[in-house]
Tab-separated table of C-alpha atoms in Angstrom:
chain	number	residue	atom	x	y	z
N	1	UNK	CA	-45.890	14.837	-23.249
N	2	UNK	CA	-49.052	13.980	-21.467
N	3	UNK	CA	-52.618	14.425	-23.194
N	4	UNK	CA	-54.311	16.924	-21.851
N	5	UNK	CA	-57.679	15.614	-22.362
N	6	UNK	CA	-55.824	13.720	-19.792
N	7	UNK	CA	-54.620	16.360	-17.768
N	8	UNK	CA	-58.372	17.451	-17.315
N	9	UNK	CA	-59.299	14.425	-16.689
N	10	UNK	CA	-57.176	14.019	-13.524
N	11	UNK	CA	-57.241	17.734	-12.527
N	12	UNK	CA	-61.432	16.501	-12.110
N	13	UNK	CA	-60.277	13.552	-10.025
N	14	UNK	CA	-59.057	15.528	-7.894
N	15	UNK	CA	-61.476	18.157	-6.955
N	16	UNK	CA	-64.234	15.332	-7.032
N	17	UNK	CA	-61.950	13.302	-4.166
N	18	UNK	CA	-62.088	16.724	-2.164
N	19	UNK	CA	-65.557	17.191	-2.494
N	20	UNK	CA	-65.696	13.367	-1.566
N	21	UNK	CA	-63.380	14.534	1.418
N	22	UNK	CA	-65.163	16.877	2.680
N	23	UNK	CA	-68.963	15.141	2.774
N	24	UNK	CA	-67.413	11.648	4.442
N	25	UNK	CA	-65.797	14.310	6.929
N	26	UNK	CA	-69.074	16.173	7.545
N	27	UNK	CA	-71.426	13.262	7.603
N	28	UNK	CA	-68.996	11.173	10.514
N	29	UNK	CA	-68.042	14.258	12.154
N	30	UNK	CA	-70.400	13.964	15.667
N	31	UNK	CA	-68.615	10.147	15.909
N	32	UNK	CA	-65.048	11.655	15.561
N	33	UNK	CA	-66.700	14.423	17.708
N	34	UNK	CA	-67.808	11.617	20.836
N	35	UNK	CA	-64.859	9.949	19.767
N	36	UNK	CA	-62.390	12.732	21.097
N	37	UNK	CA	-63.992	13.530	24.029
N	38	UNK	CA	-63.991	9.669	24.862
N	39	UNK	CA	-59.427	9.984	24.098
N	40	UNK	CA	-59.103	12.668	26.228
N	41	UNK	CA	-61.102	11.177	29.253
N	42	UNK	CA	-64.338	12.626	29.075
N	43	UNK	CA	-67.377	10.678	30.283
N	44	UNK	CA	-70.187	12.141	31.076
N	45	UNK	CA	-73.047	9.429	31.697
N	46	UNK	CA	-72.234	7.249	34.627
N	47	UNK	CA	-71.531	3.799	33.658
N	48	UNK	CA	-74.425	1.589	34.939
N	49	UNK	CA	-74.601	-2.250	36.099
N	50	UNK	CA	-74.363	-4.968	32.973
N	51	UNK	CA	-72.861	-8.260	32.317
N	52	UNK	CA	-70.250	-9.449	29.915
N	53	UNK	CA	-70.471	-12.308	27.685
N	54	UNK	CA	-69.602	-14.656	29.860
N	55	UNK	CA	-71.503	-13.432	32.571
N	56	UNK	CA	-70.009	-12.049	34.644
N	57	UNK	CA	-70.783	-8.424	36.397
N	58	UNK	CA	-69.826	-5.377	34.602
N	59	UNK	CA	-70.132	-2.116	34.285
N	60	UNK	CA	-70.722	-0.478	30.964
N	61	UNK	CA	-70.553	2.781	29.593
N	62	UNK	CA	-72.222	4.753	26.603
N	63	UNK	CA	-72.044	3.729	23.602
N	64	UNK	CA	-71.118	6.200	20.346
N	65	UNK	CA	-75.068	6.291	19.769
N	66	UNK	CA	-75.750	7.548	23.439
N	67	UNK	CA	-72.585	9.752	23.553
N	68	UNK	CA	-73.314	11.588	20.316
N	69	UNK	CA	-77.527	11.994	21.616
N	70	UNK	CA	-76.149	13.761	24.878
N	71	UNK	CA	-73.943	16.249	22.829
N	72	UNK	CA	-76.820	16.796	20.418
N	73	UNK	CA	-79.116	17.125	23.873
N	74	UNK	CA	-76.623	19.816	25.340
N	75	UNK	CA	-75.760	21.925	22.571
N	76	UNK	CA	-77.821	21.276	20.049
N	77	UNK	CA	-78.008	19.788	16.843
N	78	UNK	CA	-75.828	22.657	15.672
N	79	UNK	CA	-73.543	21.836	18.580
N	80	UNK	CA	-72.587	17.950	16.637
N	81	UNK	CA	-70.209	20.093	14.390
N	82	UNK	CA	-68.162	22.034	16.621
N	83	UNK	CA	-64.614	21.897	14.937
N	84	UNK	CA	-65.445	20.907	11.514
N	85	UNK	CA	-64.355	24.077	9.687
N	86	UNK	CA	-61.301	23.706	11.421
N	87	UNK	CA	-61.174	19.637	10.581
N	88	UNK	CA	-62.383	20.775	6.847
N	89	UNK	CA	-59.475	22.787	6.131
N	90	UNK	CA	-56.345	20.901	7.846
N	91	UNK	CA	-57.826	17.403	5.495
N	92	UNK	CA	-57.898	19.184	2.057
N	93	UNK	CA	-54.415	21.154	3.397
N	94	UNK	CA	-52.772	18.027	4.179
N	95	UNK	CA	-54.183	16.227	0.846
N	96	UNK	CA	-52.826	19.100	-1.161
N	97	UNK	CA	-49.790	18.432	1.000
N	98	UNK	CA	-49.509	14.838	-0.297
N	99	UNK	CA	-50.804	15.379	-3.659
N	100	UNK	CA	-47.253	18.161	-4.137
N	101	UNK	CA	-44.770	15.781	-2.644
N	102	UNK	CA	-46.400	12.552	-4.343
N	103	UNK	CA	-45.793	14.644	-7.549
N	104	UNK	CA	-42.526	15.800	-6.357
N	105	UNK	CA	-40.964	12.426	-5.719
N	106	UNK	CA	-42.649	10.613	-8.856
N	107	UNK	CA	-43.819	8.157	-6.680
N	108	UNK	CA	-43.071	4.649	-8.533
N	109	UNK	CA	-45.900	1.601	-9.141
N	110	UNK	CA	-45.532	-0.883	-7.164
N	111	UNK	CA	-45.343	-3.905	-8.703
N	112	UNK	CA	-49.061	-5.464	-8.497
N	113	UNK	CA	-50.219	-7.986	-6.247
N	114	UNK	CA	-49.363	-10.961	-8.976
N	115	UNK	CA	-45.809	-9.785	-8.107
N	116	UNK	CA	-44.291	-10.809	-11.676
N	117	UNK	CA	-41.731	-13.468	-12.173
N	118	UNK	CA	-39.638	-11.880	-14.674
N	119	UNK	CA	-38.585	-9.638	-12.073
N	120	UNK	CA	-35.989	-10.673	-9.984
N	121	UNK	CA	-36.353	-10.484	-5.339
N	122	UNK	CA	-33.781	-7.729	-5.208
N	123	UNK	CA	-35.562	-5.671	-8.163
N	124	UNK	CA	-38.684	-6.268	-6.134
N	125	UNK	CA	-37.141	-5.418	-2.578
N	126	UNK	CA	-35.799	-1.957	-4.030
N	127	UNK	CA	-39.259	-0.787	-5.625
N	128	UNK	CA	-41.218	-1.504	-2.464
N	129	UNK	CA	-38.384	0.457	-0.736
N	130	UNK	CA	-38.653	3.264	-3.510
N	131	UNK	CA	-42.271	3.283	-2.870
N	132	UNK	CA	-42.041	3.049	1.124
N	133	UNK	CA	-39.330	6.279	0.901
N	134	UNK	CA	-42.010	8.530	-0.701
N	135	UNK	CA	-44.954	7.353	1.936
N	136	UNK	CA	-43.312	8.548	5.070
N	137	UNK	CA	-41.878	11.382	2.919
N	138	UNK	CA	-45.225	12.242	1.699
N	139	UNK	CA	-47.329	11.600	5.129
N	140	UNK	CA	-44.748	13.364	7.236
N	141	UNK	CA	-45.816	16.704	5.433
N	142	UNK	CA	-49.267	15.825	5.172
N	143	UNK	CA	-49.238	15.703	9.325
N	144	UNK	CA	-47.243	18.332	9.671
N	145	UNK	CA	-48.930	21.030	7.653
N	146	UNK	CA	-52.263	19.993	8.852
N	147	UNK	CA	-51.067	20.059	12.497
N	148	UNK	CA	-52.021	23.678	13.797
N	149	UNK	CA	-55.805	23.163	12.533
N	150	UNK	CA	-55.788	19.581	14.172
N	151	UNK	CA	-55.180	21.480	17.389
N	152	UNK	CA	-57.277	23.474	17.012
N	153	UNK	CA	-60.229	21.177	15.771
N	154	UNK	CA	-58.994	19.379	19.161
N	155	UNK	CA	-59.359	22.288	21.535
N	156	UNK	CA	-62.864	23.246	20.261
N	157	UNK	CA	-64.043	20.000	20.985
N	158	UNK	CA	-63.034	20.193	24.334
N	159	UNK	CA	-64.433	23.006	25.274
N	160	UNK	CA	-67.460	20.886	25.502
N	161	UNK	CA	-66.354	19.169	28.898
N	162	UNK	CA	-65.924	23.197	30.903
N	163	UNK	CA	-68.385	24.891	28.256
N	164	UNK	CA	-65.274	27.704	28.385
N	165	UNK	CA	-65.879	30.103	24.892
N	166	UNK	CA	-61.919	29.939	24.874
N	167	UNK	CA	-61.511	28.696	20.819
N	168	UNK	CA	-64.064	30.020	18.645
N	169	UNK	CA	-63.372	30.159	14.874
N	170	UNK	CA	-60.157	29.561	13.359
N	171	UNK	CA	-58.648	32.874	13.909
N	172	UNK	CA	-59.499	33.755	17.072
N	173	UNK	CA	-58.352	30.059	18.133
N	174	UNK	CA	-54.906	30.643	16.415
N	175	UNK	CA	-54.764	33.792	18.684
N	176	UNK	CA	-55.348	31.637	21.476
N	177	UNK	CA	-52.803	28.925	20.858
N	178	UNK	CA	-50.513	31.812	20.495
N	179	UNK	CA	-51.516	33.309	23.440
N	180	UNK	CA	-51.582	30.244	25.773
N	181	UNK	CA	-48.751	28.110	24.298
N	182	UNK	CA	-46.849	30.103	21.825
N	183	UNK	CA	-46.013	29.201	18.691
N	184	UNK	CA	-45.079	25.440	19.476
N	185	UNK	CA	-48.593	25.285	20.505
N	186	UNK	CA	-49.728	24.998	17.304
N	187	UNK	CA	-47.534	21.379	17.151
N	188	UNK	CA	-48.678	20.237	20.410
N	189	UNK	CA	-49.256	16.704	19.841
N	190	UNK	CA	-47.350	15.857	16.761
N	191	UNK	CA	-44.761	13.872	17.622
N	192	UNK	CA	-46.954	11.022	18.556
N	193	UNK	CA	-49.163	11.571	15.542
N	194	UNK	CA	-46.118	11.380	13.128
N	195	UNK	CA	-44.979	8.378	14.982
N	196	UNK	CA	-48.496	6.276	15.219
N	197	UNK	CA	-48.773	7.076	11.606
N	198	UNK	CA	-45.325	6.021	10.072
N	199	UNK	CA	-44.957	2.918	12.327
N	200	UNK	CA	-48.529	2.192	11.217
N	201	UNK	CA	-47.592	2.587	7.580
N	202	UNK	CA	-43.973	1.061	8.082
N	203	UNK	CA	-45.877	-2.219	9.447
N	204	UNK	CA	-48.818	-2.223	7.379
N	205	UNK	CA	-46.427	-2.111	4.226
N	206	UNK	CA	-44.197	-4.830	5.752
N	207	UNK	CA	-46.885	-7.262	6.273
N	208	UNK	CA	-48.583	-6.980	3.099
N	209	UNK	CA	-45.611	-7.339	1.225
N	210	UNK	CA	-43.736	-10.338	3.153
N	211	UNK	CA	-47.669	-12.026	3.261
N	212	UNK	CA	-48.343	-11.185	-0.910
N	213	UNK	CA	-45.037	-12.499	-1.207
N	214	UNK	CA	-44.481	-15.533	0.595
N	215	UNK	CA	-47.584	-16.852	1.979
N	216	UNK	CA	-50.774	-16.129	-0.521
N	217	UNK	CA	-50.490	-17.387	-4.119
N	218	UNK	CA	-54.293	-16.766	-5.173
N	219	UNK	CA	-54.519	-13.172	-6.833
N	220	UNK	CA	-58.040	-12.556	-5.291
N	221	UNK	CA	-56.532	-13.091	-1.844
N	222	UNK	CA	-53.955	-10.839	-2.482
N	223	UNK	CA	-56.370	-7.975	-3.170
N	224	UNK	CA	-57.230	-8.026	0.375
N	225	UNK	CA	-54.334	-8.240	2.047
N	226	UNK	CA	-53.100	-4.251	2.031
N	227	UNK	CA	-56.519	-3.433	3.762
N	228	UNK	CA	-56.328	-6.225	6.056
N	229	UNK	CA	-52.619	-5.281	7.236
N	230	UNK	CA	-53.888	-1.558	7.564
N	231	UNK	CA	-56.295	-2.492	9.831
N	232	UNK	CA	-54.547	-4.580	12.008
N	233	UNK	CA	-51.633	-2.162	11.844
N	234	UNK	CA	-53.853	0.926	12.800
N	235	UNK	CA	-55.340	-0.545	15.691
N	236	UNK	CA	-52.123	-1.889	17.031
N	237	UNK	CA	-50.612	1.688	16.750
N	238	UNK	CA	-53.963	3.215	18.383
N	239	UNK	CA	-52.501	4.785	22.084
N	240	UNK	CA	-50.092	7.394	19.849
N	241	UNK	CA	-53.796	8.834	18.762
N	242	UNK	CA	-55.016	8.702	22.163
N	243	UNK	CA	-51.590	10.173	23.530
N	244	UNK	CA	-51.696	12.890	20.454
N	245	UNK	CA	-55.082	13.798	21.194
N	246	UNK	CA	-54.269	14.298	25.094
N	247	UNK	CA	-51.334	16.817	24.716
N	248	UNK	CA	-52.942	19.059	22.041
N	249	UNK	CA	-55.297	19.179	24.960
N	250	UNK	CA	-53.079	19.815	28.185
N	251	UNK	CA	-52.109	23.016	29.037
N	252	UNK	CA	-54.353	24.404	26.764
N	253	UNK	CA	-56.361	26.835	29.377
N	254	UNK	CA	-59.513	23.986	29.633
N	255	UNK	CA	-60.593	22.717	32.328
N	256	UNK	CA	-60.135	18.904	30.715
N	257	UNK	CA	-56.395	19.917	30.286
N	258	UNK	CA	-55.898	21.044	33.617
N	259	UNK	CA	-55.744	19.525	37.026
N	260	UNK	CA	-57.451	17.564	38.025
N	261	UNK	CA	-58.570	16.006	35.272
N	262	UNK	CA	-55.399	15.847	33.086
N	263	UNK	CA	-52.209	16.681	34.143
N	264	UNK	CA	-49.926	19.037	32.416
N	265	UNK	CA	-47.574	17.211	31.148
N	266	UNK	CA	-43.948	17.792	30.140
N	267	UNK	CA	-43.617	15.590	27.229
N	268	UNK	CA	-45.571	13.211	25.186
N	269	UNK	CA	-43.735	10.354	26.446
N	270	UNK	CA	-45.020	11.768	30.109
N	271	UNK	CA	-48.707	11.807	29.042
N	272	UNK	CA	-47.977	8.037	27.886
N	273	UNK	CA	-46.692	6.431	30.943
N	274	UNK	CA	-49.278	8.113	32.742
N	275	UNK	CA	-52.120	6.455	30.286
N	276	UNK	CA	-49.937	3.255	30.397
N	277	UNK	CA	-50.172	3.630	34.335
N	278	UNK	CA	-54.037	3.764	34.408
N	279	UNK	CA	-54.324	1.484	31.622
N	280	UNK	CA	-55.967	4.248	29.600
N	281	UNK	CA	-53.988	4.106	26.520
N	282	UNK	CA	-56.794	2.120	24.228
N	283	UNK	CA	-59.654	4.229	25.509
N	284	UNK	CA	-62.114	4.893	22.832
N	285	UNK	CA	-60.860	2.074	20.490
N	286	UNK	CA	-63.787	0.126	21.045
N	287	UNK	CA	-67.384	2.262	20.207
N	288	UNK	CA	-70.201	0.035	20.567
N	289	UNK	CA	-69.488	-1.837	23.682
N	290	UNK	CA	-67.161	-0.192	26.333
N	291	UNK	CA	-66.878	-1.267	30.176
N	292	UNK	CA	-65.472	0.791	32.659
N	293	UNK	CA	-62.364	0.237	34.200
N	294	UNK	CA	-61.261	2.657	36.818
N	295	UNK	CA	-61.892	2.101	40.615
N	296	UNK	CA	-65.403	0.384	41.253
N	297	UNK	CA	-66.962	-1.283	44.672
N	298	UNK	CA	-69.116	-4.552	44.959
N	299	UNK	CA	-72.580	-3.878	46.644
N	300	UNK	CA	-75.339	-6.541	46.841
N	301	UNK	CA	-73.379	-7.830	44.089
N	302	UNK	CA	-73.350	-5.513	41.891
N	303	UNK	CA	-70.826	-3.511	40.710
N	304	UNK	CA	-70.514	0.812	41.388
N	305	UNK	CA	-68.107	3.175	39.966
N	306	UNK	CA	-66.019	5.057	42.578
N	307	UNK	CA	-66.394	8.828	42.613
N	308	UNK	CA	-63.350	11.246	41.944
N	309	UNK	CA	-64.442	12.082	45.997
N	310	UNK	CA	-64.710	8.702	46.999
N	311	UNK	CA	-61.261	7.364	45.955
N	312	UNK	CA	-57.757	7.863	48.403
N	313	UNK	CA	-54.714	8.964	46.240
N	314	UNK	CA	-51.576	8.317	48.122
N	315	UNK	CA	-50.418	11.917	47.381
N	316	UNK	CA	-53.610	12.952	49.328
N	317	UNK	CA	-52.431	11.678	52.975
């Protein structure tokens, strides 16, 4: 039976990683704030004349810094933390989430990163497949659960681009969803979120374990490795964020989910091809130094964005 000296010990753990939870949450919040805006396809400063590394003419948008001073310089310093309570409550829902189901499935150790030599491959193999099993078992509800107050964490953030009053608080936003979208409103978005996570995770798992395995010997190297392949993997899998973020966004009643400036699309594979088309799909992956891509003209050698008014669409002959 366990202790329960024990017991208390890990019931503390817990609350103290949700308290953690929620002050890393509150502190980055304006970045995740600028951050969304930036998916979605909101830019509000004009990207102005620069160089590249090498050189050559650019031109170069906001950076995080600048993005998160004009939000603070429209709305307020207030303004910075529109959607957290929302944000607040789907994290420590979809940890509680994990937390049941990790319990639930008595998630086994994985072997450490020495990877023993007693043990035989196939004994190996089937724990890191054990272990693998209760991830995507365990993330798939985290996602899911937390869904409905990702939307609408999403929505009240984008209300910044129209200044529309359509999602405020968590209940009248719920009534919204409902209103606007029904009840699968409140999962718009989720099938790319459930697939950029597990393919992230499926990957990430893969690599560290083939690497730990078969290519690094020292144990300190090995420590590494796990965060290294999340990394990598995360970033790889980065345009299902950018194409979750976009349809708990269109058809929402905004005016940055409506035409013109997003499409409503039919499907999240729909909103993806369209990014893909633009080359749109990695927007916002890089904070600190971002150059614009869309249509631009050369004059006296430098380089000028093309206005929405300026630039011929076929569909427009």
């Amino acid at each position: 039976m366990s202790n329960p000296q024990t017991m208390s010990k890990q019931k503390e753990n817990k609350w103290s990683n949700y308290a953690l939870r929620i002050i890393v949450n509150t502190a980055s919040h304006p970045f995740e704030y600028a951050k969304v805006l930036i998916q979605i396809g909101y830019e509000p400063l004009p990207p102005r004349p620069a160089k590249t590394l090498f050189g050559k003419p650019a031109l170069k948008l906001p950076n995080i810094f600048e993005y998160v001073k004009h939000i603070k310089t429209v709305d307020g310093f207030s303004g910075l933390y529109t959607g957290l309570a929302p944000k607040v409550c789907g994290n420590l829902l979809s940890s509680l989430a994990a937390q049941k189901c990790s319990d639930y499935f008595s998630e086994p150790q994985v072997e450490d990163p020495d990877f023993e030599d007693e043990e035989s491959e196939e004994k190996r193999k089937e724990k890191w497949m054990s272990a693998m099993k209760c991830d995507i078992l365990t993330h798939t509800a985290a996602i899911v659960v937390s869904q409905p107050f990702h939307v609408i964490t999403i929505r009240m953030m984008a209300q910044f681009v129209g200044k529309e009053t359509k999602y405020l608080g968590i209940f009248g936003s719920i009534k919204e969803i409902y209103h606007q979208n029904g009840v699968l409103g409140f999962f718009s978005g989720l099938v790319p979120r459930i697939l950029g996570d597990l393919l992230s995770l499926i990957l990430a798992g893969g690599l560290t374990y083939t690497i730990n395995r078969y290519l690094v010997e020292e144990k300190e190297l090995k420590v590494y490795t796990a965060a290294t392949m999340n990394f990598i993997s995360t970033a790889i899998m980065y345009p299902f964020q950018v194409v979750s973020n976009c349809m708990a966004v269109s058809n929402s009643g905004l005016e940055i989910g409506s035409p013109p400036m997003m499409p409503h699309y039919t499907s999240w594979v729909d909103c993806w091809m369209d990014l893909s088309r633009h080359h749109q799909l990695k927007r916002g992956s890089s904070l600190l130094v971002r150059y614009y891509t869309g249509p631009h003209i050369t004059v006296a050698g430098k380089l000028l964005p093309v206005t929405r008014d300026q630039t011929l669409y076929p569909s427009d002959k």
